[in-house]
PDB file of C-alpha atoms in Angstrom:
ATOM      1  CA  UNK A   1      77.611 -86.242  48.491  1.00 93.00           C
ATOM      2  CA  UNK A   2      78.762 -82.817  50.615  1.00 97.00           C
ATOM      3  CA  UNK A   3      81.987 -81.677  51.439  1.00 98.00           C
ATOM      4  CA  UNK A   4      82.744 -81.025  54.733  1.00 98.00           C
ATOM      5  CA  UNK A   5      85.706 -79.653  56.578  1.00 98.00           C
ATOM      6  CA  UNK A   6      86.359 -80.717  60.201  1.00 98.00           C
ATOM      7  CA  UNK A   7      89.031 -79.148  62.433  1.00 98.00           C
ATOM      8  CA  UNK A   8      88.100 -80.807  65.682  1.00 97.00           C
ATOM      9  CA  UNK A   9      87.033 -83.938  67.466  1.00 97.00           C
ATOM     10  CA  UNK A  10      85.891 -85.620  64.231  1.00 98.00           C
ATOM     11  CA  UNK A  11      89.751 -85.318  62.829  1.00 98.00           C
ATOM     12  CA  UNK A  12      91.115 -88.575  62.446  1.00 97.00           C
ATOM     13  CA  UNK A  13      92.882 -89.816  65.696  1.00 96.00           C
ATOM     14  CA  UNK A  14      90.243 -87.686  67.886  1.00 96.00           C
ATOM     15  CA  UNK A  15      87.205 -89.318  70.262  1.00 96.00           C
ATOM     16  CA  UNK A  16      84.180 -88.236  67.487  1.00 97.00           C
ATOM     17  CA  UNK A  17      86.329 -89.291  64.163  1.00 98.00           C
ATOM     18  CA  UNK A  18      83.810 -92.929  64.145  1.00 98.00           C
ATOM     19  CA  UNK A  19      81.125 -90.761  62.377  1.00 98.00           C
ATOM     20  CA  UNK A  20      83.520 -90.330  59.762  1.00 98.00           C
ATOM     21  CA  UNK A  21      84.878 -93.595  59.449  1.00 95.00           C
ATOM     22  CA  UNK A  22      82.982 -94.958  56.877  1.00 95.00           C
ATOM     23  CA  UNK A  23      83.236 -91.857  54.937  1.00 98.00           C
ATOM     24  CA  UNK A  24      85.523 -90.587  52.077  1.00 98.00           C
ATOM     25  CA  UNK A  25      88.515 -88.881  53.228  1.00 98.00           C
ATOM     26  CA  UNK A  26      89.477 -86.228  50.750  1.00 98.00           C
ATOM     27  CA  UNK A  27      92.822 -84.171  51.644  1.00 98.00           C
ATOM     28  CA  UNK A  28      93.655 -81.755  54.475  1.00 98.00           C
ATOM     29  CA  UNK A  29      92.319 -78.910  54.159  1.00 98.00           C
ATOM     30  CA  UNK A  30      93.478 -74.858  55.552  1.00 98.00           C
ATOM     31  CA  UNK A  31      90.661 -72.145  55.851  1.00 98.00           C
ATOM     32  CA  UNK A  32      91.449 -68.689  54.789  1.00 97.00           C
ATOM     33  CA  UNK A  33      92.561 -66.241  57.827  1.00 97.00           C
ATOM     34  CA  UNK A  34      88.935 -65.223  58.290  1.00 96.00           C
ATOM     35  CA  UNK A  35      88.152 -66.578  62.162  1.00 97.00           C
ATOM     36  CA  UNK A  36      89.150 -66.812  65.284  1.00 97.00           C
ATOM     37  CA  UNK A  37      90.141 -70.420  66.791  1.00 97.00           C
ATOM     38  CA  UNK A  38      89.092 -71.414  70.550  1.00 97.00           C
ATOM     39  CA  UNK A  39      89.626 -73.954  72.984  1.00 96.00           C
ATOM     40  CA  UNK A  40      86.210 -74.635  74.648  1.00 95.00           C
ATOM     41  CA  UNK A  41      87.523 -77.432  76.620  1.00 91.00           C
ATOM     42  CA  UNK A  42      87.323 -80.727  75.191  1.00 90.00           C
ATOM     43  CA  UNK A  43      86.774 -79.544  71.473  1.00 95.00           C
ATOM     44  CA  UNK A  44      87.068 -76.759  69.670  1.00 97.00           C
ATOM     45  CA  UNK A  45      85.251 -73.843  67.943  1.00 97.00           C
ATOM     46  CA  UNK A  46      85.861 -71.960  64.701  1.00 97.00           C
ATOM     47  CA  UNK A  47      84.402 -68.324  65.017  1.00 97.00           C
ATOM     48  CA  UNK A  48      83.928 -65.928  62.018  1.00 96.00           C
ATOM     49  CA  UNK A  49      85.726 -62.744  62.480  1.00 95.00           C
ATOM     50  CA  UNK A  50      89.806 -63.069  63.148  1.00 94.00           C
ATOM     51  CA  UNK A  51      92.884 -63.851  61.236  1.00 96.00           C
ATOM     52  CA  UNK A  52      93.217 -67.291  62.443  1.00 93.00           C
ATOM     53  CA  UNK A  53      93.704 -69.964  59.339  1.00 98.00           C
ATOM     54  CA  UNK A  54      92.157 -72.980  60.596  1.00 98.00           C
ATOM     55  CA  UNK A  55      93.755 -76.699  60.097  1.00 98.00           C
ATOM     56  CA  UNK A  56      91.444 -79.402  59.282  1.00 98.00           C
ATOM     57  CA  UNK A  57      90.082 -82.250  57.072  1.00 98.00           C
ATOM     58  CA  UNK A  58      88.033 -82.733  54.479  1.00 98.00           C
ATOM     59  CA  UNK A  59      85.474 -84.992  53.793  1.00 98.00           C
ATOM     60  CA  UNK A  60      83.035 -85.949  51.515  1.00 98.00           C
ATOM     61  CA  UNK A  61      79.612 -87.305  53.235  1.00 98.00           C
ATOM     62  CA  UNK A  62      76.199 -89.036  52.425  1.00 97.00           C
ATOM     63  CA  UNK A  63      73.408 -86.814  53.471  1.00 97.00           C
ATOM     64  CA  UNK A  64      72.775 -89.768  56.368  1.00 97.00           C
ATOM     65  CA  UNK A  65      75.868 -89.106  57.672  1.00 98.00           C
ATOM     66  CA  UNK A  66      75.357 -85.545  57.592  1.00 98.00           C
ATOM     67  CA  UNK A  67      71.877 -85.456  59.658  1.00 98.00           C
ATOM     68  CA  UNK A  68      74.049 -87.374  61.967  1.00 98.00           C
ATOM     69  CA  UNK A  69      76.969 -84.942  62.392  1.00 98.00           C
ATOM     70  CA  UNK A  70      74.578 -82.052  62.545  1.00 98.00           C
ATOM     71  CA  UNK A  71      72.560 -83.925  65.506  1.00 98.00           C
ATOM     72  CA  UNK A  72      76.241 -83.994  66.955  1.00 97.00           C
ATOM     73  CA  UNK A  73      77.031 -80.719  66.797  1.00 97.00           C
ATOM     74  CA  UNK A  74      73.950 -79.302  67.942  1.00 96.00           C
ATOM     75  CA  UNK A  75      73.126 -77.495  64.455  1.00 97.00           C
ATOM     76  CA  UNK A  76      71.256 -75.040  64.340  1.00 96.00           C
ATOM     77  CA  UNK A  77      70.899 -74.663  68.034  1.00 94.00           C
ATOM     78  CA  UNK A  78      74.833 -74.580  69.027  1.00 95.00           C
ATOM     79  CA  UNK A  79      76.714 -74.858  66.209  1.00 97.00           C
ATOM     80  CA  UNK A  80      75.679 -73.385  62.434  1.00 97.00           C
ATOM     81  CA  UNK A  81      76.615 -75.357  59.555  1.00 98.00           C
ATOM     82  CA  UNK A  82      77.283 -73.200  57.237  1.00 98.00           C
ATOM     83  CA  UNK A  83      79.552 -72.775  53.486  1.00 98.00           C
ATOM     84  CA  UNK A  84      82.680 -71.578  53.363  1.00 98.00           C
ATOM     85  CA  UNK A  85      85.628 -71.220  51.097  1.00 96.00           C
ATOM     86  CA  UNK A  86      89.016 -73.130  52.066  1.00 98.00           C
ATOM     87  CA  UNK A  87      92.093 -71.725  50.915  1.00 97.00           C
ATOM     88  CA  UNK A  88      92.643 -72.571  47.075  1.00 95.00           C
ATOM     89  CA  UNK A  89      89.004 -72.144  46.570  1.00 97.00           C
ATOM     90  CA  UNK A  90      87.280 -75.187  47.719  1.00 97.00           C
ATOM     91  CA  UNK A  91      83.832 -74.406  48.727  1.00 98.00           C
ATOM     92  CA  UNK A  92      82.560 -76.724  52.140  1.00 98.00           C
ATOM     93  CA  UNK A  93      80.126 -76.985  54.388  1.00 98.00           C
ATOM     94  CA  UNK A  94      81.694 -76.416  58.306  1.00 98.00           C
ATOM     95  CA  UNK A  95      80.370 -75.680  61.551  1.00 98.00           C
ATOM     96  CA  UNK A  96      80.740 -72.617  62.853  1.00 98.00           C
ATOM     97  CA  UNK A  97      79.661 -71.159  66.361  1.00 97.00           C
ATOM     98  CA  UNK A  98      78.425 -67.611  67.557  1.00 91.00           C
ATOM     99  CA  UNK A  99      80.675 -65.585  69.759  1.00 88.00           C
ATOM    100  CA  UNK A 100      78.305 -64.714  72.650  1.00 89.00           C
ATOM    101  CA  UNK A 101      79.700 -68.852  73.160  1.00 91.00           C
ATOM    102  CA  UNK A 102      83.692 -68.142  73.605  1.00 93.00           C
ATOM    103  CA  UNK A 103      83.405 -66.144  76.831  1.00 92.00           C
ATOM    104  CA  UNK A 104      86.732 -66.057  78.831  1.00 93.00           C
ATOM    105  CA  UNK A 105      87.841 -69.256  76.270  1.00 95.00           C
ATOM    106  CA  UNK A 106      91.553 -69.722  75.429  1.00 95.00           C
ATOM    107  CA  UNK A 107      92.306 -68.819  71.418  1.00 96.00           C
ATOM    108  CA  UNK A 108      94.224 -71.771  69.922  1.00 96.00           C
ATOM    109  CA  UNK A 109      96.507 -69.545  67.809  1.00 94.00           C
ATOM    110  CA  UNK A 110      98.209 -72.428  65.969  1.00 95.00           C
ATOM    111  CA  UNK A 111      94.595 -72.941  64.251  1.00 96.00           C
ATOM    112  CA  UNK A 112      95.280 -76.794  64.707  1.00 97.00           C
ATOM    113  CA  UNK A 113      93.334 -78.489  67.610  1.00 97.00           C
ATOM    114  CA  UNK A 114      95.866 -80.938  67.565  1.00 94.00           C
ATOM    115  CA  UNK A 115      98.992 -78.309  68.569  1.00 91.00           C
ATOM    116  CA  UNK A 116      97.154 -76.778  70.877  1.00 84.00           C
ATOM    117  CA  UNK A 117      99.081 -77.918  74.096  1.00 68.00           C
TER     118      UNK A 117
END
């Protein structure tokens, strides 16, 4: 099974959370302030670099499930999933996207995609 944090549309209560519905919901979970939070219209994306903390969930996923989230989020065309380490020292897989994408994109400063109207 693989941990992985989710900060966006797969949240519970947001359009992509089905893929995780079958899935074991851990806790919440808060990265450390090491990125930069955007609104790229109807989700979000979590760049390194920044002193954004970022809100999210955490989940821990069949290998099935993952292949399926990664097809979702484009990996490794779009999106990179890639480890990090959540505040208190969890280590997770997340998806993280490249810069060059964020052009002239709104920062959500909150770090929740849920506050950020």
């Amino acid at each position: 099974m693989i941990k992985i944090f989710v900060y966006g549309s797969l949240r519970e209560g947001e359009y992509n959370h089905v893929f995780l519905e079958n899935e074991k919901y851990l806790h919440p979970g808060l990265t450390k302030r090491h990125y930069t939070f955007y609104d790229l219209g109807g989700f979000p994306a979590m760049v390194k670099g920044g002193t954004h903390a970022v809100v999210g969930e955490i989940y821990e996923v069949s290998p099935e499930t993952l292949e399926r989230l990664d097809i979702l989020e484009s990996h490794p065309q779009f999106y990179e999933r890639q480890e990090i380490v959540l505040q208190g020292g969890m280590v997770v897989q997340a998806y993280i996207l490249n810069e060059s994408h964020t052009q002239g994109r709104t920062i959500i400063r909150s770090g929740d995609w849920k506050k950020r109207h």
